[in-house]
Amino acid sequence: TQLLEQSPQFLSIQEGENLTVYCNSSSVFSSLQWYRQEPGEGPVLLVTVVTGGEVKKLKRLTFQFGDARKDSSLHITAAQPGDTGLYLCAGDRGSTLGRLYFGRGTQLTVWP
Amino acid sequence: EPEVTQTPSHQVTQMGQEVILRCVPISNHLYFYWYRQILGQKVEFLVSFYNNEISEKSEIFDDQFSVERPDGSNFTLKIRSTKLEDSAMYFCASSGSGYEQYFGPGTRLTVT
């Protein structure tokens, strides 16, 4: 059983399209982080959301934390080929040092 | 921009041998972590470390694993007697807050 379910698993779109990827759980998280990972490299932190209902924007990327702090979404506007990569969500269930539980990720491919 | 570094980038070892994976966390961070990612699978937590003590460890982190901060800059993961199933990417992460974790590029461990 996955603590964090990410959907879709794969997403292939044309440049300029908008997209949303989801990260869902039945558990409550004290914070949730989104990372991007390239093949053979470590996850790179994009954003951390902490408050239920919180929305954060990073250029064309919009991140939302659900009101109940059980889910999150990542919306990309006008996707570009440079957005291609594996997007991971990771949640902290409130342990002392913030042990992260990762989802399996969404592999995004943006075609020119 | 400060970053987490890891050495070596790739380690090949024979089953039963000891390996030490090294990490230099971001300099003013106080919280340290090890995660691993078996090929094609999600990132999994191994251990968190603060104030020269293990804060939390997962069920993966058995007696064959140990961590140490031997000096003011390095953080190491030792696997005493490697098994084939220890083959994975091992990521070190550090945090200044316990919230946002910054990952290194990883060490690919191959056990033959």
PDB file of C-alpha atoms in Angstrom:
ATOM      1  CA  THR A   1       0.000   0.000   0.000  1.00  0.00           C
ATOM      2  CA  GLN A   2       1.364   3.391  -1.020  1.00  0.00           C
ATOM      3  CA  LEU A   3       1.140   6.149   1.559  1.00  0.00           C
ATOM      4  CA  LEU A   4       1.262   8.748  -1.198  1.00  0.00           C
ATOM      5  CA  GLU A   5      -0.339   8.010  -4.556  1.00  0.00           C
ATOM      6  CA  GLN A   6       0.739  10.129  -7.480  1.00  0.00           C
ATOM      7  CA  SER A   7      -1.227  10.392 -10.688  1.00  0.00           C
ATOM      8  CA  PRO A   8      -0.859  10.142 -13.513  1.00  0.00           C
ATOM      9  CA  GLN A   9       2.235   7.939 -13.533  1.00  0.00           C
ATOM     10  CA  PHE A  10       3.172   9.132 -17.022  1.00  0.00           C
ATOM     11  CA  LEU A  11       2.164  12.299 -18.851  1.00  0.00           C
ATOM     12  CA  SER A  12       3.164  13.214 -22.388  1.00  0.00           C
ATOM     13  CA  ILE A  13       2.058  16.578 -23.748  1.00  0.00           C
ATOM     14  CA  GLN A  14       2.883  19.195 -26.363  1.00  0.00           C
ATOM     15  CA  GLU A  15       4.714  22.410 -25.599  1.00  0.00           C
ATOM     16  CA  GLY A  16       2.313  25.146 -24.543  1.00  0.00           C
ATOM     17  CA  GLU A  17      -0.266  22.871 -22.922  1.00  0.00           C
ATOM     18  CA  ASN A  18      -1.296  23.095 -19.288  1.00  0.00           C
ATOM     19  CA  LEU A  19      -1.196  20.126 -16.946  1.00  0.00           C
ATOM     20  CA  THR A  20      -1.941  19.085 -13.403  1.00  0.00           C
ATOM     21  CA  VAL A  21      -0.428  16.224 -11.440  1.00  0.00           C
ATOM     22  CA  TYR A  22      -1.825  14.941  -8.182  1.00  0.00           C
ATOM     23  CA  CYS A  23      -0.521  13.574  -4.925  1.00  0.00           C
ATOM     24  CA  ASN A  24      -3.131  11.909  -2.732  1.00  0.00           C
ATOM     25  CA  SER A  25      -3.211  10.143   0.608  1.00  0.00           C
ATOM     26  CA  SER A  26      -5.609   9.031   3.293  1.00  0.00           C
ATOM     27  CA  SER A  27      -3.112  10.281   5.878  1.00  0.00           C
ATOM     28  CA  VAL A  28      -2.577  13.802   7.166  1.00  0.00           C
ATOM     29  CA  PHE A  29       0.812  15.397   6.619  1.00  0.00           C
ATOM     30  CA  SER A  30       2.366  18.230   8.575  1.00  0.00           C
ATOM     31  CA  SER A  31       4.127  19.362   5.417  1.00  0.00           C
ATOM     32  CA  LEU A  32       4.478  18.238   1.857  1.00  0.00           C
ATOM     33  CA  GLN A  33       7.346  18.807  -0.523  1.00  0.00           C
ATOM     34  CA  TRP A  34       7.596  18.628  -4.286  1.00  0.00           C
ATOM     35  CA  TYR A  35      10.842  17.565  -5.917  1.00  0.00           C
ATOM     36  CA  ARG A  36      12.039  17.123  -9.455  1.00  0.00           C
ATOM     37  CA  GLN A  37      14.463  14.316 -10.257  1.00  0.00           C
ATOM     38  CA  GLU A  38      16.537  13.770 -13.381  1.00  0.00           C
ATOM     39  CA  PRO A  39      17.833  10.282 -14.282  1.00  0.00           C
ATOM     40  CA  GLY A  40      20.806   9.293 -12.128  1.00  0.00           C
ATOM     41  CA  GLU A  41      20.580  12.424  -9.967  1.00  0.00           C
ATOM     42  CA  GLY A  42      19.204  13.395  -6.600  1.00  0.00           C
ATOM     43  CA  PRO A  43      15.784  14.986  -6.058  1.00  0.00           C
ATOM     44  CA  VAL A  44      15.839  18.780  -6.319  1.00  0.00           C
ATOM     45  CA  LEU A  45      13.489  20.607  -3.974  1.00  0.00           C
ATOM     46  CA  LEU A  46      10.911  22.785  -5.720  1.00  0.00           C
ATOM     47  CA  VAL A  47       8.614  23.844  -2.898  1.00  0.00           C
ATOM     48  CA  THR A  48       7.387  23.042   0.607  1.00  0.00           C
ATOM     49  CA  VAL A  49       3.767  23.557   1.620  1.00  0.00           C
ATOM     50  CA  VAL A  50       2.804  23.537   5.265  1.00  0.00           C
ATOM     51  CA  THR A  51      -0.625  25.093   5.794  1.00  0.00           C
ATOM     52  CA  GLY A  52      -3.887  23.499   4.651  1.00  0.00           C
ATOM     53  CA  GLY A  53      -5.195  25.326   1.581  1.00  0.00           C
ATOM     54  CA  GLU A  54      -1.828  26.942   0.944  1.00  0.00           C
ATOM     55  CA  VAL A  55      -0.997  27.901  -2.639  1.00  0.00           C
ATOM     56  CA  LYS A  56       2.553  28.639  -3.760  1.00  0.00           C
ATOM     57  CA  LYS A  57       3.706  29.786  -7.168  1.00  0.00           C
ATOM     58  CA  LEU A  58       7.100  29.274  -8.733  1.00  0.00           C
ATOM     59  CA  LYS A  59       7.056  30.968 -12.147  1.00  0.00           C
ATOM     60  CA  ARG A  60       4.737  28.760 -14.268  1.00  0.00           C
ATOM     61  CA  LEU A  61       4.333  26.157 -11.516  1.00  0.00           C
ATOM     62  CA  THR A  62       1.498  26.392  -8.977  1.00  0.00           C
ATOM     63  CA  PHE A  63       1.437  24.122  -5.948  1.00  0.00           C
ATOM     64  CA  GLN A  64      -1.577  23.615  -3.711  1.00  0.00           C
ATOM     65  CA  PHE A  65      -1.901  21.819  -0.388  1.00  0.00           C
ATOM     66  CA  GLY A  66      -5.356  20.420   0.327  1.00  0.00           C
ATOM     67  CA  ASP A  67      -7.441  21.935   3.102  1.00  0.00           C
ATOM     68  CA  ALA A  68      -7.241  18.703   5.087  1.00  0.00           C
ATOM     69  CA  ARG A  69      -3.485  18.374   4.410  1.00  0.00           C
ATOM     70  CA  LYS A  70      -3.990  14.952   2.821  1.00  0.00           C
ATOM     71  CA  ASP A  71      -3.362  15.857  -0.800  1.00  0.00           C
ATOM     72  CA  SER A  72      -1.552  18.246  -3.072  1.00  0.00           C
ATOM     73  CA  SER A  73      -1.436  19.236  -6.708  1.00  0.00           C
ATOM     74  CA  LEU A  74       1.118  20.697  -9.072  1.00  0.00           C
ATOM     75  CA  HIS A  75      -0.164  22.713 -12.014  1.00  0.00           C
ATOM     76  CA  ILE A  76       2.142  23.774 -14.851  1.00  0.00           C
ATOM     77  CA  THR A  77       1.015  26.489 -17.233  1.00  0.00           C
ATOM     78  CA  ALA A  78       2.281  26.576 -20.810  1.00  0.00           C
ATOM     79  CA  ALA A  79       4.613  23.636 -20.388  1.00  0.00           C
ATOM     80  CA  GLN A  80       8.024  23.772 -22.040  1.00  0.00           C
ATOM     81  CA  PRO A  81      10.431  20.982 -23.042  1.00  0.00           C
ATOM     82  CA  GLY A  82      12.648  22.068 -20.149  1.00  0.00           C
ATOM     83  CA  ASP A  83       9.883  20.976 -17.746  1.00  0.00           C
ATOM     84  CA  THR A  84      10.464  17.358 -18.745  1.00  0.00           C
ATOM     85  CA  GLY A  85      11.380  15.259 -15.728  1.00  0.00           C
ATOM     86  CA  LEU A  86      10.169  13.113 -12.849  1.00  0.00           C
ATOM     87  CA  TYR A  87       8.073  15.038 -10.327  1.00  0.00           C
ATOM     88  CA  LEU A  88       7.969  13.589  -6.839  1.00  0.00           C
ATOM     89  CA  CYS A  89       5.830  14.500  -3.875  1.00  0.00           C
ATOM     90  CA  ALA A  90       7.053  13.684  -0.379  1.00  0.00           C
ATOM     91  CA  GLY A  91       5.214  14.125   2.886  1.00  0.00           C
ATOM     92  CA  ASP A  92       6.265  14.542   6.487  1.00  0.00           C
ATOM     93  CA  ARG A  93       3.863  12.963   9.000  1.00  0.00           C
ATOM     94  CA  GLY A  94       5.154  15.056  11.865  1.00  0.00           C
ATOM     95  CA  SER A  95       8.135  13.019  13.037  1.00  0.00           C
ATOM     96  CA  THR A  96      10.803  14.837  15.023  1.00  0.00           C
ATOM     97  CA  LEU A  97      13.190  15.404  12.142  1.00  0.00           C
ATOM     98  CA  GLY A  98      10.722  15.228   9.285  1.00  0.00           C
ATOM     99  CA  ARG A  99      11.121  11.753   7.853  1.00  0.00           C
ATOM    100  CA  LEU A 100       9.803  11.966   4.292  1.00  0.00           C
ATOM    101  CA  TYR A 101       7.508   9.449   2.620  1.00  0.00           C
ATOM    102  CA  PHE A 102       7.834   9.640  -1.154  1.00  0.00           C
ATOM    103  CA  GLY A 103       5.362   8.920  -3.892  1.00  0.00           C
ATOM    104  CA  ARG A 104       6.410   7.005  -7.003  1.00  0.00           C
ATOM    105  CA  GLY A 105       6.385  10.137  -9.095  1.00  0.00           C
ATOM    106  CA  THR A 106       4.902  11.441 -12.325  1.00  0.00           C
ATOM    107  CA  GLN A 107       7.143  11.230 -15.379  1.00  0.00           C
ATOM    108  CA  LEU A 108       6.398  14.287 -17.502  1.00  0.00           C
ATOM    109  CA  THR A 109       7.514  14.580 -21.115  1.00  0.00           C
ATOM    110  CA  VAL A 110       6.920  17.828 -22.970  1.00  0.00           C
ATOM    111  CA  TRP A 111       7.388  17.645 -26.743  1.00  0.00           C
ATOM    112  CA  PRO A 112       8.454  20.686 -28.776  1.00  0.00           C
TER     113      PRO A 112
ATOM    114  CA  GLU B   1      24.566  28.183  -3.946  1.00  0.00           C
ATOM    115  CA  PRO B   2      25.397  25.715  -1.138  1.00  0.00           C
ATOM    116  CA  GLU B   3      24.806  22.089  -1.993  1.00  0.00           C
ATOM    117  CA  VAL B   4      25.109  18.619  -0.541  1.00  0.00           C
ATOM    118  CA  THR B   5      27.969  16.599  -2.005  1.00  0.00           C
ATOM    119  CA  GLN B   6      28.464  12.843  -1.964  1.00  0.00           C
ATOM    120  CA  THR B   7      31.399  10.554  -2.691  1.00  0.00           C
ATOM    121  CA  PRO B   8      31.975   8.307  -4.448  1.00  0.00           C
ATOM    122  CA  SER B   9      29.471   8.749  -7.259  1.00  0.00           C
ATOM    123  CA  HIS B  10      29.627   5.017  -7.995  1.00  0.00           C
ATOM    124  CA  GLN B  11      30.845   2.180  -5.770  1.00  0.00           C
ATOM    125  CA  VAL B  12      31.132  -1.436  -6.843  1.00  0.00           C
ATOM    126  CA  THR B  13      31.717  -3.991  -4.119  1.00  0.00           C
ATOM    127  CA  GLN B  14      31.519  -7.712  -3.587  1.00  0.00           C
ATOM    128  CA  MET B  15      28.864  -9.286  -1.425  1.00  0.00           C
ATOM    129  CA  GLY B  16      29.976  -9.430   2.205  1.00  0.00           C
ATOM    130  CA  GLN B  17      32.324  -6.468   1.955  1.00  0.00           C
ATOM    131  CA  GLU B  18      32.008  -3.294   3.998  1.00  0.00           C
ATOM    132  CA  VAL B  19      31.323   0.010   2.281  1.00  0.00           C
ATOM    133  CA  ILE B  20      31.339   3.577   3.557  1.00  0.00           C
ATOM    134  CA  LEU B  21      29.389   6.212   1.698  1.00  0.00           C
ATOM    135  CA  ARG B  22      30.363   9.797   2.381  1.00  0.00           C
ATOM    136  CA  CYS B  23      28.393  13.014   2.402  1.00  0.00           C
ATOM    137  CA  VAL B  24      29.198  16.642   3.064  1.00  0.00           C
ATOM    138  CA  PRO B  25      25.962  18.364   4.097  1.00  0.00           C
ATOM    139  CA  ILE B  26      25.261  22.058   3.604  1.00  0.00           C
ATOM    140  CA  SER B  27      27.515  23.828   6.085  1.00  0.00           C
ATOM    141  CA  ASN B  28      25.033  25.464   8.470  1.00  0.00           C
ATOM    142  CA  HIS B  29      22.550  22.570   8.477  1.00  0.00           C
ATOM    143  CA  LEU B  30      22.039  20.523  11.620  1.00  0.00           C
ATOM    144  CA  TYR B  31      19.719  17.721  10.479  1.00  0.00           C
ATOM    145  CA  PHE B  32      20.992  14.906   8.326  1.00  0.00           C
ATOM    146  CA  TYR B  33      19.363  12.007   6.524  1.00  0.00           C
ATOM    147  CA  TRP B  34      20.050   8.995   4.375  1.00  0.00           C
ATOM    148  CA  TYR B  35      17.572   7.673   1.823  1.00  0.00           C
ATOM    149  CA  ARG B  36      17.893   5.012  -0.808  1.00  0.00           C
ATOM    150  CA  GLN B  37      16.256   4.325  -4.154  1.00  0.00           C
ATOM    151  CA  ILE B  38      16.330   0.886  -5.693  1.00  0.00           C
ATOM    152  CA  LEU B  39      16.233   1.084  -9.480  1.00  0.00           C
ATOM    153  CA  GLY B  40      12.715   1.783 -10.692  1.00  0.00           C
ATOM    154  CA  GLN B  41      11.308   2.165  -7.188  1.00  0.00           C
ATOM    155  CA  LYS B  42      10.439   5.067  -4.936  1.00  0.00           C
ATOM    156  CA  VAL B  43      12.829   6.891  -2.641  1.00  0.00           C
ATOM    157  CA  GLU B  44      12.839   5.291   0.833  1.00  0.00           C
ATOM    158  CA  PHE B  45      13.907   6.758   4.174  1.00  0.00           C
ATOM    159  CA  LEU B  46      16.728   5.034   6.042  1.00  0.00           C
ATOM    160  CA  VAL B  47      17.727   7.226   8.976  1.00  0.00           C
ATOM    161  CA  SER B  48      17.710  10.738  10.408  1.00  0.00           C
ATOM    162  CA  PHE B  49      20.463  12.178  12.591  1.00  0.00           C
ATOM    163  CA  TYR B  50      20.792  15.193  14.847  1.00  0.00           C
ATOM    164  CA  ASN B  51      23.167  16.241  17.579  1.00  0.00           C
ATOM    165  CA  ASN B  52      25.332  13.152  17.045  1.00  0.00           C
ATOM    166  CA  GLU B  53      22.430  10.798  17.597  1.00  0.00           C
ATOM    167  CA  ILE B  54      20.057   8.825  15.438  1.00  0.00           C
ATOM    168  CA  SER B  55      16.646  10.428  15.671  1.00  0.00           C
ATOM    169  CA  GLU B  56      14.661   7.881  13.687  1.00  0.00           C
ATOM    170  CA  LYS B  57      15.390   4.834  11.577  1.00  0.00           C
ATOM    171  CA  SER B  58      13.300   2.735   9.256  1.00  0.00           C
ATOM    172  CA  GLU B  59      12.901  -1.027   9.210  1.00  0.00           C
ATOM    173  CA  ILE B  60      15.452  -1.115   6.388  1.00  0.00           C
ATOM    174  CA  PHE B  61      18.146   0.304   8.691  1.00  0.00           C
ATOM    175  CA  ASP B  62      19.096  -2.906  10.472  1.00  0.00           C
ATOM    176  CA  ASP B  63      22.244  -3.827  12.408  1.00  0.00           C
ATOM    177  CA  GLN B  64      24.280  -3.919   9.194  1.00  0.00           C
ATOM    178  CA  PHE B  65      23.890  -0.163   8.819  1.00  0.00           C
ATOM    179  CA  SER B  66      25.475   2.597  10.875  1.00  0.00           C
ATOM    180  CA  VAL B  67      25.899   6.342  10.551  1.00  0.00           C
ATOM    181  CA  GLU B  68      28.521   8.669  11.900  1.00  0.00           C
ATOM    182  CA  ARG B  69      29.502  12.297  11.853  1.00  0.00           C
ATOM    183  CA  PRO B  70      33.239  11.857  12.317  1.00  0.00           C
ATOM    184  CA  ASP B  71      34.054  15.560  12.111  1.00  0.00           C
ATOM    185  CA  GLY B  72      32.344  18.893  11.606  1.00  0.00           C
ATOM    186  CA  SER B  73      31.706  18.424   7.922  1.00  0.00           C
ATOM    187  CA  ASN B  74      31.262  14.769   6.961  1.00  0.00           C
ATOM    188  CA  PHE B  75      28.323  12.431   7.470  1.00  0.00           C
ATOM    189  CA  THR B  76      28.842   8.779   6.625  1.00  0.00           C
ATOM    190  CA  LEU B  77      26.737   5.678   6.051  1.00  0.00           C
ATOM    191  CA  LYS B  78      28.445   2.331   6.633  1.00  0.00           C
ATOM    192  CA  ILE B  79      27.105  -0.994   5.470  1.00  0.00           C
ATOM    193  CA  ARG B  80      28.988  -3.682   7.346  1.00  0.00           C
ATOM    194  CA  SER B  81      28.418  -6.735   5.158  1.00  0.00           C
ATOM    195  CA  THR B  82      26.782  -5.876   1.877  1.00  0.00           C
ATOM    196  CA  LYS B  83      24.092  -8.000   0.275  1.00  0.00           C
ATOM    197  CA  LEU B  84      22.943  -8.104  -3.319  1.00  0.00           C
ATOM    198  CA  GLU B  85      19.711  -6.372  -2.317  1.00  0.00           C
ATOM    199  CA  ASP B  86      21.675  -3.385  -0.989  1.00  0.00           C
ATOM    200  CA  SER B  87      22.323  -2.348  -4.593  1.00  0.00           C
ATOM    201  CA  ALA B  88      20.658   1.042  -4.963  1.00  0.00           C
ATOM    202  CA  MET B  89      21.209   4.785  -5.203  1.00  0.00           C
ATOM    203  CA  TYR B  90      21.931   6.185  -1.758  1.00  0.00           C
ATOM    204  CA  PHE B  91      21.053   9.815  -1.175  1.00  0.00           C
ATOM    205  CA  CYS B  92      22.224  12.013   1.648  1.00  0.00           C
ATOM    206  CA  ALA B  93      20.063  14.997   2.586  1.00  0.00           C
ATOM    207  CA  SER B  94      20.432  17.853   5.016  1.00  0.00           C
ATOM    208  CA  SER B  95      18.100  20.420   6.496  1.00  0.00           C
ATOM    209  CA  GLY B  96      18.446  23.611   8.445  1.00  0.00           C
ATOM    210  CA  SER B  97      14.872  23.543   9.651  1.00  0.00           C
ATOM    211  CA  GLY B  98      13.727  19.941   9.739  1.00  0.00           C
ATOM    212  CA  TYR B  99      11.223  20.919   7.047  1.00  0.00           C
ATOM    213  CA  GLU B 100      13.012  21.430   3.775  1.00  0.00           C
ATOM    214  CA  GLN B 101      15.454  18.702   2.914  1.00  0.00           C
ATOM    215  CA  TYR B 102      18.149  19.198   0.300  1.00  0.00           C
ATOM    216  CA  PHE B 103      19.445  16.119  -1.413  1.00  0.00           C
ATOM    217  CA  GLY B 104      22.875  15.262  -2.743  1.00  0.00           C
ATOM    218  CA  PRO B 105      23.504  13.756  -6.174  1.00  0.00           C
ATOM    219  CA  GLY B 106      23.674  10.231  -4.780  1.00  0.00           C
ATOM    220  CA  THR B 107      26.060   7.294  -4.695  1.00  0.00           C
ATOM    221  CA  ARG B 108      25.205   4.360  -6.913  1.00  0.00           C
ATOM    222  CA  LEU B 109      26.104   1.199  -4.988  1.00  0.00           C
ATOM    223  CA  THR B 110      26.425  -2.010  -6.965  1.00  0.00           C
ATOM    224  CA  VAL B 111      26.908  -5.223  -5.015  1.00  0.00           C
ATOM    225  CA  THR B 112      28.123  -8.181  -7.067  1.00  0.00           C
TER     226      THR B 112
END
